[in-house]
Tab-separated table of C-alpha atoms in Angstrom:
chain	number	residue	atom	x	y	z
A	1	MET	CA	-5.794	27.858	-13.339
A	2	ALA	CA	-3.668	24.918	-11.399
A	3	VAL	CA	-1.799	22.088	-12.836
A	4	ILE	CA	-2.977	19.351	-10.664
A	5	TYR	CA	-1.293	15.949	-9.795
A	6	LEU	CA	-3.356	13.250	-8.397
A	7	HIS	CA	-0.923	10.931	-7.509
A	8	ILE	CA	-3.524	7.753	-6.783
A	9	GLY	CA	-1.060	4.465	-6.063
A	10	LEU	CA	-1.072	1.695	-5.766
A	11	ASN	CA	-1.041	0.766	-2.090
A	12	LYS	CA	2.319	-0.514	-1.440
A	13	THR	CA	4.649	1.581	-3.289
A	14	GLY	CA	5.912	3.717	-0.813
A	15	THR	CA	2.675	5.829	-0.660
A	16	SER	CA	2.866	6.553	3.278
A	17	SER	CA	6.367	7.860	2.856
A	18	LEU	CA	5.381	10.366	-0.078
A	19	GLN	CA	2.583	11.392	1.893
A	20	ASP	CA	4.441	11.993	5.516
A	21	PHE	CA	6.947	13.920	3.323
A	22	LEU	CA	4.103	15.730	1.560
A	23	ARG	CA	2.337	16.654	5.055
A	24	MET	CA	5.515	17.442	6.995
A	25	ASN	CA	6.579	19.943	4.354
A	26	ALA	CA	2.844	21.486	3.138
A	27	GLN	CA	4.404	25.280	4.124
A	28	ALA	CA	7.543	24.702	2.607
A	29	LEU	CA	6.308	23.249	-0.357
A	30	GLY	CA	3.744	25.819	-0.777
A	31	ASP	CA	6.452	28.824	-0.447
A	32	GLU	CA	8.005	26.952	-3.784
A	33	GLY	CA	4.425	26.921	-5.470
A	34	VAL	CA	3.317	23.386	-4.877
A	35	CYS	CA	0.153	23.239	-2.817
A	36	TYR	CA	-0.663	20.432	-0.591
A	37	PRO	CA	-4.318	21.134	0.233
A	38	GLN	CA	-5.693	20.492	3.839
A	39	ALA	CA	-9.121	19.939	2.582
A	40	GLY	CA	-10.332	17.103	1.948
A	41	ARG	CA	-7.235	15.022	3.817
A	42	ASP	CA	-6.774	13.403	7.192
A	43	ALA	CA	-3.593	13.786	8.857
A	44	ALA	CA	-1.504	12.973	5.435
A	45	ALA	CA	-3.119	11.763	2.958
A	46	HIS	CA	-6.371	12.706	0.905
A	47	HIS	CA	-8.226	9.483	1.875
A	48	PRO	CA	-11.390	11.385	2.933
A	49	LEU	CA	-11.969	13.045	-0.209
A	50	SER	CA	-11.426	9.909	-2.222
A	51	LYS	CA	-14.099	8.086	-0.411
A	52	TRP	CA	-16.072	10.821	0.039
A	53	LEU	CA	-15.999	11.357	-3.915
A	54	LYS	CA	-17.291	7.677	-4.760
A	55	SER	CA	-19.833	7.815	-2.093
A	56	PRO	CA	-23.424	8.379	-3.411
A	57	LYS	CA	-23.669	10.992	-1.246
A	58	GLY	CA	-20.491	12.974	-2.407
A	59	ILE	CA	-21.645	12.355	-6.072
A	60	GLU	CA	-25.215	13.924	-5.248
A	61	LEU	CA	-23.979	16.868	-3.874
A	62	GLY	CA	-20.602	17.233	-6.300
A	63	ALA	CA	-19.169	20.900	-5.810
A	64	ALA	CA	-21.561	22.100	-3.419
A	65	ALA	CA	-19.995	19.786	-0.803
A	66	PRO	CA	-18.639	21.471	1.951
A	67	MET	CA	-15.368	19.066	1.070
A	68	VAL	CA	-15.012	19.996	-2.512
A	69	ALA	CA	-15.901	23.554	-1.630
A	70	SER	CA	-12.987	24.025	0.693
A	71	LEU	CA	-10.372	22.128	-1.301
A	72	LEU	CA	-11.527	24.221	-5.154
A	73	ASP	CA	-11.223	27.353	-3.157
A	74	GLU	CA	-7.900	26.466	-1.136
A	75	ILE	CA	-6.459	25.350	-4.831
A	76	ARG	CA	-7.524	28.818	-6.593
A	77	GLY	CA	-4.685	31.120	-7.223
A	78	ALA	CA	-1.932	27.784	-6.679
A	79	ASP	CA	0.124	26.882	-9.601
A	80	LYS	CA	0.999	23.617	-9.254
A	81	VAL	CA	-1.559	21.330	-6.541
A	82	VAL	CA	-0.566	17.950	-5.015
A	83	ILE	CA	-3.635	15.273	-4.456
A	84	SER	CA	-2.581	12.097	-2.646
A	85	SER	CA	-4.664	8.826	-1.771
A	86	GLU	CA	-3.703	5.046	-2.714
A	87	ASP	CA	-7.900	4.566	-2.194
A	88	PHE	CA	-8.050	7.006	-5.736
A	89	HIS	CA	-7.275	3.583	-7.319
A	90	THR	CA	-10.312	2.092	-6.340
A	91	HIS	CA	-12.361	4.475	-7.733
A	92	GLY	CA	-14.875	3.141	-10.945
A	93	PRO	CA	-15.460	5.232	-14.080
A	94	LYS	CA	-18.614	6.877	-12.857
A	95	SER	CA	-16.415	8.476	-9.867
A	96	ILE	CA	-13.756	9.433	-11.699
A	97	GLU	CA	-15.852	11.249	-14.312
A	98	HIS	CA	-17.297	12.793	-11.410
A	99	LEU	CA	-13.620	13.774	-10.081
A	100	ALA	CA	-13.172	15.065	-13.515
A	101	ARG	CA	-16.064	17.479	-13.560
A	102	LEU	CA	-15.108	18.994	-10.042
A	103	LEU	CA	-11.542	19.594	-11.558
A	104	ALA	CA	-12.675	20.857	-14.788
A	105	GLY	CA	-10.539	23.880	-15.679
A	106	HIS	CA	-7.393	22.609	-14.017
A	107	GLU	CA	-5.084	20.480	-16.411
A	108	VAL	CA	-4.732	17.189	-14.516
A	109	HIS	CA	-2.083	14.893	-14.715
A	110	VAL	CA	-2.702	11.433	-13.142
A	111	VAL	CA	0.533	9.730	-11.515
A	112	LEU	CA	0.659	6.075	-10.766
A	113	TYR	CA	2.824	3.723	-9.553
A	114	VAL	CA	2.734	-0.214	-9.890
A	115	ARG	CA	5.047	-2.711	-8.831
A	116	GLU	CA	6.159	-6.543	-9.738
A	117	HIS	CA	3.017	-8.375	-9.046
A	118	VAL	CA	4.360	-11.475	-7.035
A	119	ALA	CA	6.139	-8.878	-4.416
A	120	TYR	CA	3.049	-6.440	-4.535
A	121	LEU	CA	0.641	-8.993	-3.637
A	122	ALA	CA	3.052	-10.806	-0.668
A	123	SER	CA	3.164	-6.721	0.694
A	124	TRP	CA	-0.290	-6.855	0.538
A	125	TYR	CA	-1.166	-9.796	2.094
A	126	GLN	CA	1.456	-9.210	4.408
A	127	GLN	CA	-0.102	-5.644	5.754
A	128	ASN	CA	-3.720	-7.387	5.672
A	129	VAL	CA	-2.755	-10.547	7.389
A	130	GLN	CA	-1.200	-7.737	10.120
A	131	ALA	CA	-4.151	-5.325	10.057
A	132	THR	CA	-7.150	-7.526	9.545
A	133	HIS	CA	-8.762	-10.635	10.385
A	134	LEU	CA	-7.271	-12.377	7.036
A	135	SER	CA	-6.037	-15.864	7.890
A	136	CYS	CA	-5.999	-17.751	4.398
A	137	ALA	CA	-3.033	-18.565	2.782
A	138	PHE	CA	-0.893	-16.373	0.380
A	139	ASP	CA	-1.673	-18.438	-2.767
A	140	SER	CA	-5.612	-18.383	-1.936
A	141	PHE	CA	-5.346	-14.371	-1.363
A	142	CYS	CA	-3.761	-14.216	-4.720
A	143	TYR	CA	-6.633	-15.985	-6.263
A	144	PHE	CA	-9.015	-13.911	-4.879
A	145	THR	CA	-7.581	-10.645	-4.888
A	146	ARG	CA	-7.074	-10.126	-8.852
A	147	LYS	CA	-5.869	-7.130	-9.519
A	148	PRO	CA	-4.914	-6.388	-13.524
A	149	LEU	CA	-3.051	-3.182	-13.139
A	150	ALA	CA	-3.229	-2.152	-16.783
A	151	LYS	CA	-6.920	-1.881	-16.265
A	152	ILE	CA	-6.683	0.435	-13.536
A	153	ALA	CA	-4.641	3.404	-15.484
A	154	ASP	CA	-7.190	2.494	-18.490
A	155	GLN	CA	-9.873	3.477	-16.764
A	156	TRP	CA	-8.248	6.963	-15.009
A	157	ALA	CA	-7.165	7.687	-19.228
A	158	ARG	CA	-10.402	7.229	-20.887
A	159	VAL	CA	-11.394	10.312	-18.557
A	160	PHE	CA	-8.344	12.265	-18.430
A	161	GLY	CA	-6.382	11.494	-21.912
A	162	ARG	CA	-3.633	8.898	-22.560
A	163	ASP	CA	-1.124	11.353	-22.677
A	164	ARG	CA	-1.966	12.706	-18.821
A	165	VAL	CA	-1.545	9.385	-17.043
A	166	VAL	CA	1.834	8.452	-15.832
A	167	VAL	CA	2.993	4.962	-14.793
A	168	GLY	CA	5.858	4.751	-13.075
A	169	LEU	CA	7.561	1.443	-11.716
A	170	TYR	CA	7.960	1.065	-8.475
A	171	ASP	CA	11.873	-0.478	-8.307
A	172	ARG	CA	14.537	0.969	-6.432
A	173	ALA	CA	16.765	0.609	-9.245
A	174	GLN	CA	14.634	2.687	-11.796
A	175	LEU	CA	13.511	5.360	-9.494
A	176	VAL	CA	15.176	8.413	-9.262
A	177	GLN	CA	18.059	8.182	-6.236
A	178	GLY	CA	16.304	4.705	-5.911
A	179	ASP	CA	13.301	6.548	-3.681
A	180	VAL	CA	10.090	7.047	-4.338
A	181	VAL	CA	9.718	10.903	-2.974
A	182	GLN	CA	12.719	12.224	-5.276
A	183	ASP	CA	11.301	10.210	-7.772
A	184	PHE	CA	7.653	11.775	-7.426
A	185	ALA	CA	9.130	14.865	-6.755
A	186	ALA	CA	11.241	15.040	-10.494
A	187	ARG	CA	7.679	14.035	-11.865
A	188	ILE	CA	6.117	17.176	-10.435
A	189	GLY	CA	9.227	19.333	-11.426
A	190	LEU	CA	10.318	19.987	-7.829
A	191	GLY	CA	14.091	20.116	-8.610
A	192	GLY	CA	17.056	19.902	-6.016
A	193	ASP	CA	17.806	17.016	-3.747
A	194	LEU	CA	15.299	17.481	-1.402
A	195	GLN	CA	17.851	18.127	1.263
A	196	ARG	CA	15.801	21.454	2.273
A	197	PHE	CA	12.984	19.509	3.388
A	198	LYS	CA	12.061	17.624	6.299
A	199	ARG	CA	12.225	13.747	5.500
A	200	LYS	CA	11.199	10.956	8.563
A	201	PRO	CA	14.284	8.905	9.774
A	202	TYR	CA	12.468	5.680	9.994
A	203	GLU	CA	10.034	3.604	7.359
A	204	SER	CA	6.364	4.904	7.450
A	205	ASN	CA	4.873	1.570	7.670
A	206	PRO	CA	7.333	-1.589	8.199
A	207	SER	CA	6.423	-4.943	7.352
A	208	VAL	CA	5.855	-7.808	9.151
A	209	ALA	CA	6.944	-10.554	8.383
A	210	GLY	CA	8.309	-14.273	9.347
A	211	ASN	CA	6.689	-16.097	12.297
A	212	LEU	CA	5.389	-13.290	13.673
A	213	LEU	CA	2.922	-12.768	10.523
A	214	PHE	CA	2.185	-16.478	10.860
A	215	ILE	CA	0.955	-16.519	14.417
A	216	LYS	CA	-1.204	-13.038	13.771
A	217	ARG	CA	-2.798	-15.116	11.224
A	218	LEU	CA	-3.208	-17.784	13.576
A	219	VAL	CA	-4.560	-15.358	16.183
A	220	ASN	CA	-6.720	-13.970	13.552
A	221	ASN	CA	-9.028	-17.304	13.352
A	222	PHE	CA	-10.519	-17.024	16.532
A	223	HIS	CA	-11.712	-12.856	16.087
A	224	SER	CA	-13.720	-10.469	14.196
A	225	LYS	CA	-12.428	-7.964	12.151
A	226	PRO	CA	-12.619	-5.195	14.413
A	227	VAL	CA	-10.708	-7.397	17.510
A	228	ALA	CA	-8.247	-8.585	15.097
A	229	ALA	CA	-7.394	-4.661	13.514
A	230	GLY	CA	-7.047	-3.754	17.451
A	231	PHE	CA	-3.454	-5.691	17.333
A	232	VAL	CA	-2.020	-4.072	14.628
A	233	ASP	CA	-0.144	-1.602	16.644
A	234	GLU	CA	0.840	-4.339	19.111
A	235	VAL	CA	1.914	-6.657	16.549
A	236	THR	CA	4.093	-3.471	14.970
A	237	ALA	CA	5.809	-2.966	18.743
A	238	LEU	CA	6.315	-6.714	18.673
A	239	SER	CA	8.034	-7.311	15.661
A	240	LYS	CA	11.039	-5.502	16.952
A	241	LEU	CA	11.759	-8.385	19.229
A	242	LYS	CA	13.504	-9.854	16.440
A	243	PRO	CA	14.864	-9.258	13.157
A	244	GLU	CA	13.419	-12.302	11.627
A	245	PHE	CA	10.085	-10.610	12.376
A	246	GLN	CA	10.295	-7.746	10.191
A	247	GLY	CA	11.035	-7.540	6.182
A	248	ALA	CA	9.979	-9.576	3.028
A	249	MET	CA	8.174	-12.554	2.815
A	250	GLN	CA	9.221	-15.734	1.465
A	251	VAL	CA	7.422	-17.261	-1.601
A	252	ASP	CA	7.840	-20.193	-3.024
A	253	ALA	CA	8.775	-20.988	-6.850
A	254	GLU	CA	5.812	-22.783	-7.430
A	255	VAL	CA	3.578	-20.001	-5.901
A	256	VAL	CA	5.891	-17.124	-7.722
A	257	ALA	CA	5.010	-19.126	-11.203
A	258	TYR	CA	1.397	-19.387	-10.169
A	259	VAL	CA	0.534	-15.774	-9.740
A	260	ALA	CA	3.183	-14.484	-12.574
A	261	GLY	CA	1.278	-16.920	-14.846
A	262	MET	CA	-1.750	-15.126	-14.153
A	263	TYR	CA	-0.365	-12.075	-14.816
A	264	LYS	CA	1.307	-12.433	-17.923
A	265	GLY	CA	-1.377	-10.718	-20.131
A	266	ASP	CA	-1.138	-7.887	-17.944
A	267	ARG	CA	2.606	-7.306	-17.966
A	268	GLN	CA	2.466	-7.259	-22.168
A	269	GLU	CA	-0.226	-4.485	-21.795
A	270	LEU	CA	1.808	-2.323	-18.815
A	271	LEU	CA	4.098	-2.621	-21.467
A	272	GLN	CA	2.327	-1.803	-24.795
A	273	ARG	CA	0.589	1.184	-23.571
A	274	TYR	CA	2.384	2.865	-20.844
A	275	GLY	CA	5.812	1.600	-21.743
A	276	VAL	CA	6.598	0.063	-18.158
A	277	LYS	CA	8.443	-3.463	-18.242
A	278	ILE	CA	7.804	-5.561	-15.649
A	279	GLU	CA	10.482	-8.810	-15.918
A	280	ALA	CA	8.020	-12.024	-14.989
A	281	PRO	CA	10.092	-13.305	-11.584
A	282	SER	CA	11.239	-17.165	-11.855
A	283	GLY	CA	12.322	-19.199	-8.748
A	284	ALA	CA	11.395	-18.135	-4.829
A	285	LEU	CA	10.928	-14.545	-3.821
A	286	PRO	CA	13.594	-13.775	-1.081
A	287	GLY	CA	12.431	-13.260	2.305
A	288	ARG	CA	11.510	-14.530	5.995
A	289	PRO	CA	10.080	-18.020	5.855
A	290	THR	CA	6.611	-17.858	6.833
A	291	PRO	CA	6.278	-19.929	9.048
A	292	ASP	CA	9.561	-21.156	10.141
A	293	PHE	CA	8.491	-24.405	11.778
A	294	ALA	CA	11.983	-24.753	12.899
A	295	THR	CA	11.548	-21.759	15.610
A	296	LEU	CA	8.123	-21.271	15.730
A	297	GLN	CA	7.117	-23.092	19.064
A	298	GLN	CA	9.746	-20.945	20.408
A	299	ASP	CA	8.612	-17.850	18.746
A	300	TRP	CA	5.329	-18.506	19.759
A	301	THR	CA	6.168	-18.153	23.538
A	302	LEU	CA	8.354	-15.423	23.145
A	303	VAL	CA	5.685	-13.529	21.411
A	304	MET	CA	3.196	-14.311	23.869
A	305	ASP	CA	5.339	-13.640	26.944
A	306	ALA	CA	6.426	-10.165	25.441
A	307	ALA	CA	2.816	-9.379	25.059
A	308	ARG	CA	1.780	-10.417	28.646
A	309	GLU	CA	4.675	-8.508	29.805
A	310	ARG	CA	3.495	-5.542	28.187
A	311	GLY	CA	-0.135	-5.549	29.101
A	312	PHE	CA	-0.712	-5.951	25.365
A	313	ALA	CA	-4.717	-7.595	24.657
A	314	LEU	CA	-2.635	-10.263	22.007
A	315	GLY	CA	-1.338	-11.411	25.331
A	316	GLY	CA	-4.767	-12.744	26.023
A	317	ASN	CA	-4.458	-15.375	23.335
A	318	ALA	CA	-1.432	-17.262	24.859
A	319	GLU	CA	-3.769	-20.076	26.044
A	320	LEU	CA	-5.808	-20.164	22.359
A	321	MET	CA	-3.531	-23.237	21.342
A	322	GLN	CA	-0.344	-25.505	22.495
A	323	LEU	CA	1.990	-25.803	19.791
A	324	THR	CA	4.104	-28.988	19.834
A	325	ASP	CA	7.039	-29.451	18.591
A	326	CYS	CA	6.906	-28.207	15.011
A	327	ARG	CA	9.555	-29.612	13.845
A	328	ARG	CA	8.096	-32.756	13.651
A	329	LEU	CA	5.663	-31.299	11.013
A	330	VAL	CA	9.172	-30.579	8.964
A	331	ALA	CA	9.913	-33.689	9.144
A	332	THR	CA	6.450	-35.268	8.097
A	333	GLU	CA	6.045	-33.196	5.106
A	334	ALA	CA	9.454	-33.814	3.746
């Protein structure tokens, strides 16, 4: 029977980079005794398998489902197996137990990366504004999107056993060589510096920030989720217009204190049960001001002109609103 490593996320902890590495090197990893199954995954990750397993139909069919049968056949005889999808961390007890039944007889280890709460939520918020029709402020997003991280690990520990759940901190200062791919490789016993494998020369899932993020948030108010989501690749392309359109989002000190207070108990539980120490942040989270009123008017013009020149659908929003001298807002608020 195989030793199976279930990489369950979180989202925004380098999952795309890790999954791209596993996909690009599936054959080479297989030569070294690590199977990254094709069954149940899309291009890079096992998202279809995860979503299928927690669906009523998936639970009903179980091992008889073609996807699951193919997976079990593919891992038969393997020494080590990696199955990866950040969607797994959203499973509840019923689907986790179902997965355990399907993998019965194998030695299953669960790997979960967590992240300091404010930075995690900020990165998640940036992605959702860019990729959906989310238009609320960041503090509202934090209030309505509570996610105690220790409870996620607890659900998997109750099914697979506490000694089979490993929680790592997504922090470059603590990751092996400051790299989540290298860190995960060490956790599964894949030795070396990985130079023998292919790596993407660019970030898999860059964050959009600054006034471009704020412009997308404004535009989201006027569209349904499918339409707003259709702008995602265009926004990614437009993020190259200015360095200020990429990177982390600045979060004010009072919001940082508010979110850190929400998760005080969670930090304590992660330390007590999983040995993961997350320092409580203080002061503002550094990053791009979102919005930056001093340049918002000219950035709106820059983005919309570039969108229309490139034939992007986003350019059709150019006449939605007329921005006046936004610097007056700064003076009024001051």
